[in-house]
mmCIF file of C-alpha atoms in Angstrom:
data_model
loop_
_atom_site.group_PDB
_atom_site.id
_atom_site.type_symbol
_atom_site.label_atom_id
_atom_site.label_comp_id
_atom_site.label_asym_id
_atom_site.label_seq_id
_atom_site.Cartn_x
_atom_site.Cartn_y
_atom_site.Cartn_z
ATOM 1 C CA UNK A 1 -19.921 9.897 7.174
ATOM 2 C CA UNK A 2 -17.021 11.359 5.029
ATOM 3 C CA UNK A 3 -13.841 12.750 6.445
ATOM 4 C CA UNK A 4 -10.856 14.374 4.889
ATOM 5 C CA UNK A 5 -8.039 11.906 4.134
ATOM 6 C CA UNK A 6 -5.118 14.070 5.221
ATOM 7 C CA UNK A 7 -2.265 12.111 3.521
ATOM 8 C CA UNK A 8 -4.065 11.778 0.169
ATOM 9 C CA UNK A 9 -5.025 15.482 0.294
ATOM 10 C CA UNK A 10 -1.443 16.549 0.817
ATOM 11 C CA UNK A 11 -0.239 14.350 -1.933
ATOM 12 C CA UNK A 12 -2.916 15.147 -4.451
ATOM 13 C CA UNK A 13 -2.856 18.858 -3.743
ATOM 14 C CA UNK A 14 -6.640 19.264 -3.284
ATOM 15 C CA UNK A 15 -9.271 17.883 -0.864
ATOM 16 C CA UNK A 16 -9.639 14.103 -0.939
ATOM 17 C CA UNK A 17 -12.116 12.356 1.281
ATOM 18 C CA UNK A 18 -12.804 8.901 2.653
ATOM 19 C CA UNK A 19 -16.211 7.409 3.549
ATOM 20 C CA UNK A 20 -16.142 6.196 7.125
ATOM 21 C CA UNK A 21 -19.873 5.033 7.457
ATOM 22 C CA UNK A 22 -21.522 2.929 4.846
ATOM 23 C CA UNK A 23 -24.775 4.417 5.888
ATOM 24 C CA UNK A 24 -23.760 7.306 3.583
ATOM 25 C CA UNK A 25 -24.917 5.292 0.612
ATOM 26 C CA UNK A 26 -28.513 5.037 2.090
ATOM 27 C CA UNK A 27 -28.838 8.828 2.129
ATOM 28 C CA UNK A 28 -30.937 10.782 -0.408
ATOM 29 C CA UNK A 29 -28.997 11.759 -3.447
ATOM 30 C CA UNK A 30 -29.011 15.385 -2.575
ATOM 31 C CA UNK A 31 -27.478 14.718 0.768
ATOM 32 C CA UNK A 32 -24.828 12.485 -0.657
ATOM 33 C CA UNK A 33 -23.964 15.266 -3.190
ATOM 34 C CA UNK A 34 -23.644 17.760 -0.402
ATOM 35 C CA UNK A 35 -21.290 15.604 1.537
ATOM 36 C CA UNK A 36 -19.163 14.909 -1.588
ATOM 37 C CA UNK A 37 -19.000 18.339 -2.944
ATOM 38 C CA UNK A 38 -16.001 19.569 -1.039
ATOM 39 C CA UNK A 39 -13.796 16.807 -2.402
ATOM 40 C CA UNK A 40 -11.991 16.201 -5.767
ATOM 41 C CA UNK A 41 -12.277 12.450 -5.156
ATOM 42 C CA UNK A 42 -13.321 10.151 -2.326
ATOM 43 C CA UNK A 43 -12.552 6.548 -1.424
ATOM 44 C CA UNK A 44 -14.413 3.741 0.236
ATOM 45 C CA UNK A 45 -13.112 0.276 1.421
ATOM 46 C CA UNK A 46 -15.175 -2.623 2.714
ATOM 47 C CA UNK A 47 -14.805 -6.478 2.733
ATOM 48 C CA UNK A 48 -16.416 -7.849 -0.433
ATOM 49 C CA UNK A 49 -17.924 -10.846 1.490
ATOM 50 C CA UNK A 50 -19.698 -8.308 3.797
ATOM 51 C CA UNK A 51 -23.428 -8.924 3.302
ATOM 52 C CA UNK A 52 -24.248 -5.367 4.329
ATOM 53 C CA UNK A 53 -22.815 -3.919 1.170
ATOM 54 C CA UNK A 54 -25.458 -3.009 -1.537
ATOM 55 C CA UNK A 55 -23.212 -2.813 -4.647
ATOM 56 C CA UNK A 56 -26.017 -1.117 -6.670
ATOM 57 C CA UNK A 57 -26.319 1.811 -4.059
ATOM 58 C CA UNK A 58 -22.490 2.368 -4.587
ATOM 59 C CA UNK A 59 -22.969 2.485 -8.220
ATOM 60 C CA UNK A 60 -25.870 4.929 -7.948
ATOM 61 C CA UNK A 61 -23.713 7.108 -5.749
ATOM 62 C CA UNK A 62 -21.059 7.350 -8.563
ATOM 63 C CA UNK A 63 -18.601 4.992 -6.992
ATOM 64 C CA UNK A 64 -16.675 2.443 -9.062
ATOM 65 C CA UNK A 65 -14.608 -0.454 -8.011
ATOM 66 C CA UNK A 66 -10.852 0.600 -8.545
ATOM 67 C CA UNK A 67 -9.145 -2.376 -6.883
ATOM 68 C CA UNK A 68 -9.540 -5.549 -4.790
ATOM 69 C CA UNK A 69 -7.113 -5.944 -2.072
ATOM 70 C CA UNK A 70 -6.103 -9.375 -0.738
ATOM 71 C CA UNK A 71 -5.104 -9.359 2.911
ATOM 72 C CA UNK A 72 -2.763 -12.060 4.254
ATOM 73 C CA UNK A 73 -0.864 -13.189 7.251
ATOM 74 C CA UNK A 74 2.570 -14.605 7.072
ATOM 75 C CA UNK A 75 4.847 -16.459 9.407
ATOM 76 C CA UNK A 76 8.316 -14.724 9.188
ATOM 77 C CA UNK A 77 10.231 -17.491 10.820
ATOM 78 C CA UNK A 78 11.500 -20.578 8.985
ATOM 79 C CA UNK A 79 11.725 -18.937 5.592
ATOM 80 C CA UNK A 80 13.821 -20.337 2.860
ATOM 81 C CA UNK A 81 17.478 -19.225 2.892
ATOM 82 C CA UNK A 82 19.005 -19.603 -0.611
ATOM 83 C CA UNK A 83 22.782 -19.126 -0.698
ATOM 84 C CA UNK A 84 22.382 -15.829 -2.611
ATOM 85 C CA UNK A 85 20.943 -14.228 0.501
ATOM 86 C CA UNK A 86 24.337 -14.254 2.176
ATOM 87 C CA UNK A 87 25.487 -11.623 -0.420
ATOM 88 C CA UNK A 88 22.865 -9.214 0.626
ATOM 89 C CA UNK A 89 23.417 -6.674 3.617
ATOM 90 C CA UNK A 90 20.577 -5.062 5.612
ATOM 91 C CA UNK A 91 20.613 -1.562 7.191
ATOM 92 C CA UNK A 92 17.880 -0.697 9.659
ATOM 93 C CA UNK A 93 17.017 2.968 9.922
ATOM 94 C CA UNK A 94 17.446 3.136 13.652
ATOM 95 C CA UNK A 95 21.075 2.124 13.195
ATOM 96 C CA UNK A 96 21.886 3.650 9.761
ATOM 97 C CA UNK A 97 19.417 6.549 8.960
ATOM 98 C CA UNK A 98 18.268 6.690 5.436
ATOM 99 C CA UNK A 99 15.508 8.029 3.248
ATOM 100 C CA UNK A 100 13.841 7.303 0.071
ATOM 101 C CA UNK A 101 13.302 9.631 -2.983
ATOM 102 C CA UNK A 102 10.932 9.130 -5.954
ATOM 103 C CA UNK A 103 13.930 9.134 -8.262
ATOM 104 C CA UNK A 104 15.244 6.045 -6.622
ATOM 105 C CA UNK A 105 12.066 3.895 -6.892
ATOM 106 C CA UNK A 106 11.002 1.481 -9.426
ATOM 107 C CA UNK A 107 7.515 2.552 -10.530
ATOM 108 C CA UNK A 108 4.589 0.729 -9.383
ATOM 109 C CA UNK A 109 2.492 -1.068 -11.938
ATOM 110 C CA UNK A 110 -0.441 -2.366 -9.902
ATOM 111 C CA UNK A 111 -1.872 0.726 -8.195
ATOM 112 C CA UNK A 112 -5.540 1.711 -7.872
ATOM 113 C CA UNK A 113 -4.849 5.436 -8.008
ATOM 114 C CA UNK A 114 -3.947 5.066 -11.669
ATOM 115 C CA UNK A 115 -7.686 5.169 -12.227
ATOM 116 C CA UNK A 116 -7.758 8.741 -11.165
ATOM 117 C CA UNK A 117 -7.620 11.389 -13.955
ATOM 118 C CA UNK A 118 -4.151 12.947 -13.972
ATOM 119 C CA UNK A 119 -2.452 10.184 -11.947
ATOM 120 C CA UNK A 120 0.730 9.843 -13.799
ATOM 121 C CA UNK A 121 3.423 7.248 -12.915
ATOM 122 C CA UNK A 122 5.527 10.027 -11.553
ATOM 123 C CA UNK A 123 2.764 11.310 -9.267
ATOM 124 C CA UNK A 124 2.018 7.800 -7.969
ATOM 125 C CA UNK A 125 5.629 7.158 -7.432
ATOM 126 C CA UNK A 126 6.064 10.357 -5.438
ATOM 127 C CA UNK A 127 3.165 9.115 -3.227
ATOM 128 C CA UNK A 128 5.108 5.982 -2.331
ATOM 129 C CA UNK A 129 8.282 8.047 -1.699
ATOM 130 C CA UNK A 130 6.350 10.480 0.722
ATOM 131 C CA UNK A 131 4.760 7.538 2.472
ATOM 132 C CA UNK A 132 8.192 5.844 2.765
ATOM 133 C CA UNK A 133 9.714 8.878 4.395
ATOM 134 C CA UNK A 134 6.804 9.051 6.850
ATOM 135 C CA UNK A 135 7.110 5.401 7.897
ATOM 136 C CA UNK A 136 10.908 5.622 8.254
ATOM 137 C CA UNK A 137 10.567 8.645 10.535
ATOM 138 C CA UNK A 138 7.852 7.021 12.636
ATOM 139 C CA UNK A 139 9.105 3.429 12.805
ATOM 140 C CA UNK A 140 12.927 3.368 12.176
ATOM 141 C CA UNK A 141 13.497 0.116 14.109
ATOM 142 C CA UNK A 142 11.129 -1.729 11.620
ATOM 143 C CA UNK A 143 12.279 -0.079 8.301
ATOM 144 C CA UNK A 144 15.226 -1.513 6.438
ATOM 145 C CA UNK A 145 17.055 -1.263 3.253
ATOM 146 C CA UNK A 146 18.732 -4.073 1.405
ATOM 147 C CA UNK A 147 22.143 -3.654 -0.309
ATOM 148 C CA UNK A 148 24.280 -5.786 -2.749
ATOM 149 C CA UNK A 149 27.966 -4.992 -3.055
ATOM 150 C CA UNK A 150 27.351 -1.696 -1.158
ATOM 151 C CA UNK A 151 24.441 -0.525 -3.553
ATOM 152 C CA UNK A 152 20.990 -0.078 -2.381
ATOM 153 C CA UNK A 153 18.683 -2.676 -4.085
ATOM 154 C CA UNK A 154 15.349 -1.839 -2.355
ATOM 155 C CA UNK A 155 13.570 -1.136 0.863
ATOM 156 C CA UNK A 156 11.105 -3.059 3.209
ATOM 157 C CA UNK A 157 9.273 -0.853 5.574
ATOM 158 C CA UNK A 158 7.373 -2.268 8.579
ATOM 159 C CA UNK A 159 5.175 -0.967 11.425
ATOM 160 C CA UNK A 160 4.511 -3.003 14.650
ATOM 161 C CA UNK A 161 2.657 -0.214 16.494
ATOM 162 C CA UNK A 162 -0.772 -1.981 16.107
ATOM 163 C CA UNK A 163 0.414 -4.776 18.468
ATOM 164 C CA UNK A 164 -0.893 -7.575 16.289
ATOM 165 C CA UNK A 165 2.204 -8.552 14.504
ATOM 166 C CA UNK A 166 4.469 -6.642 11.937
ATOM 167 C CA UNK A 167 2.520 -4.729 9.313
ATOM 168 C CA UNK A 168 4.692 -5.393 6.189
ATOM 169 C CA UNK A 169 3.726 -1.961 4.958
ATOM 170 C CA UNK A 170 5.879 -1.267 1.845
ATOM 171 C CA UNK A 171 8.382 -3.388 -0.057
ATOM 172 C CA UNK A 172 9.998 -1.520 -2.949
ATOM 173 C CA UNK A 173 12.833 -2.182 -5.505
ATOM 174 C CA UNK A 174 15.143 0.520 -6.594
ATOM 175 C CA UNK A 175 14.836 1.768 -10.184
ATOM 176 C CA UNK A 176 17.609 -0.498 -11.620
ATOM 177 C CA UNK A 177 18.040 -3.458 -9.085
ATOM 178 C CA UNK A 178 20.541 -6.222 -9.452
ATOM 179 C CA UNK A 179 18.459 -8.648 -7.444
ATOM 180 C CA UNK A 180 14.912 -10.052 -7.810
ATOM 181 C CA UNK A 181 11.944 -8.904 -5.707
ATOM 182 C CA UNK A 182 11.764 -12.519 -4.274
ATOM 183 C CA UNK A 183 15.141 -11.992 -2.794
ATOM 184 C CA UNK A 184 14.352 -8.568 -1.454
ATOM 185 C CA UNK A 185 11.299 -10.029 0.260
ATOM 186 C CA UNK A 186 13.160 -13.035 1.690
ATOM 187 C CA UNK A 187 16.068 -10.947 2.991
ATOM 188 C CA UNK A 188 13.615 -8.597 4.691
ATOM 189 C CA UNK A 189 11.840 -11.504 6.379
ATOM 190 C CA UNK A 190 15.014 -12.886 7.735
ATOM 191 C CA UNK A 191 16.031 -9.507 9.062
ATOM 192 C CA UNK A 192 12.657 -8.867 10.705
ATOM 193 C CA UNK A 193 12.662 -12.370 12.306
ATOM 194 C CA UNK A 194 16.273 -11.641 13.574
ATOM 195 C CA UNK A 195 14.565 -8.708 15.522
ATOM 196 C CA UNK A 196 12.064 -10.855 17.143
ATOM 197 C CA UNK A 197 9.217 -10.467 14.790
ATOM 198 C CA UNK A 198 7.357 -13.697 14.221
ATOM 199 C CA UNK A 199 4.147 -12.896 12.200
ATOM 200 C CA UNK A 200 3.677 -10.260 9.456
ATOM 201 C CA UNK A 201 0.582 -9.029 7.722
ATOM 202 C CA UNK A 202 -0.459 -6.713 4.813
ATOM 203 C CA UNK A 203 -2.445 -6.789 1.657
ATOM 204 C CA UNK A 204 -1.718 -6.656 -2.048
ATOM 205 C CA UNK A 205 -3.779 -5.897 -5.314
ATOM 206 C CA UNK A 206 -5.647 -8.842 -6.918
ATOM 207 C CA UNK A 207 -4.092 -7.600 -10.202
ATOM 208 C CA UNK A 208 -0.654 -8.189 -8.957
ATOM 209 C CA UNK A 209 -0.335 -12.002 -10.056
ATOM 210 C CA UNK A 210 3.421 -12.335 -9.499
ATOM 211 C CA UNK A 211 3.099 -11.182 -5.835
ATOM 212 C CA UNK A 212 0.062 -13.296 -5.246
ATOM 213 C CA UNK A 213 2.033 -16.386 -6.502
ATOM 214 C CA UNK A 214 5.024 -15.478 -4.288
ATOM 215 C CA UNK A 215 2.930 -15.135 -1.205
ATOM 216 C CA UNK A 216 1.260 -18.499 -1.967
ATOM 217 C CA UNK A 217 4.829 -20.042 -2.214
ATOM 218 C CA UNK A 218 5.763 -18.460 1.087
ATOM 219 C CA UNK A 219 2.721 -20.152 2.722
ATOM 220 C CA UNK A 220 0.799 -17.061 3.521
ATOM 221 C CA UNK A 221 -2.615 -17.425 4.838
ATOM 222 C CA UNK A 222 -5.029 -15.520 2.505
ATOM 223 C CA UNK A 223 -7.850 -13.458 4.238
ATOM 224 C CA UNK A 224 -11.144 -12.273 2.943
ATOM 225 C CA UNK A 225 -10.856 -9.614 0.083
ATOM 226 C CA UNK A 226 -11.372 -6.010 0.619
ATOM 227 C CA UNK A 227 -12.972 -3.790 -2.271
ATOM 228 C CA UNK A 228 -11.671 -0.209 -2.863
ATOM 229 C CA UNK A 229 -14.184 2.073 -4.583
ATOM 230 C CA UNK A 230 -13.433 5.627 -5.832
ATOM 231 C CA UNK A 231 -15.680 8.497 -6.578
ATOM 232 C CA UNK A 232 -14.388 11.310 -8.875
ATOM 233 C CA UNK A 233 -15.993 14.853 -8.921
ATOM 234 C CA UNK A 234 -16.650 16.654 -12.126
ATOM 235 C CA UNK A 235 -13.654 18.808 -11.613
ATOM 236 C CA UNK A 236 -11.432 15.709 -11.315
ATOM 237 C CA UNK A 237 -13.018 14.088 -14.515
ATOM 238 C CA UNK A 238 -12.078 17.156 -16.554
ATOM 239 C CA UNK A 239 -8.412 17.064 -15.661
#
């Protein structure tokens, strides 16, 4: 019912779990405690409109709502092409190999892991850098970086391995960009479309209002929201 989340465990430096069966919340309290005990913190995700979720049982189990993710689908073809896009160059990792370091990244403001005790901006940014390097290594043909006057402005990392369109996994600006996030997104969409990708999908935090408005402007189809709950053990709360 709970399994180790390998990536988060490696990032955090101690055992992290994820609930894989909501029946966990129907267990007696002592059984839940036994399953939670090996982990410093545990995550659970589920669609908010799912009638099978008992929010009170999550609360009784010590889980709190840390974020709401808004999934979407987006047509990548036919996007706007403002004149300024012509000034931006794109390099895909399968043609021009590259990596991403935490020092290069603009810190993320809308991130549920900030709710964890001890989750500094530096630690969360390192999570994104590690995730980025993993994505680039596994999916170089759908990972790109955008340059302006020869200087890297940001990255857009995708993954088409699921076979249901391009997962627009990560869009990230550099620490001191000379372009807007809007231009980064648009340049990435045009580049992905140029490689034959027609539909993209991903999700974003409901707290990220600028991105929400941007996707609405792009004509994205918003899908049912997903809740992200966290449980933090006594050791984590004392950090």
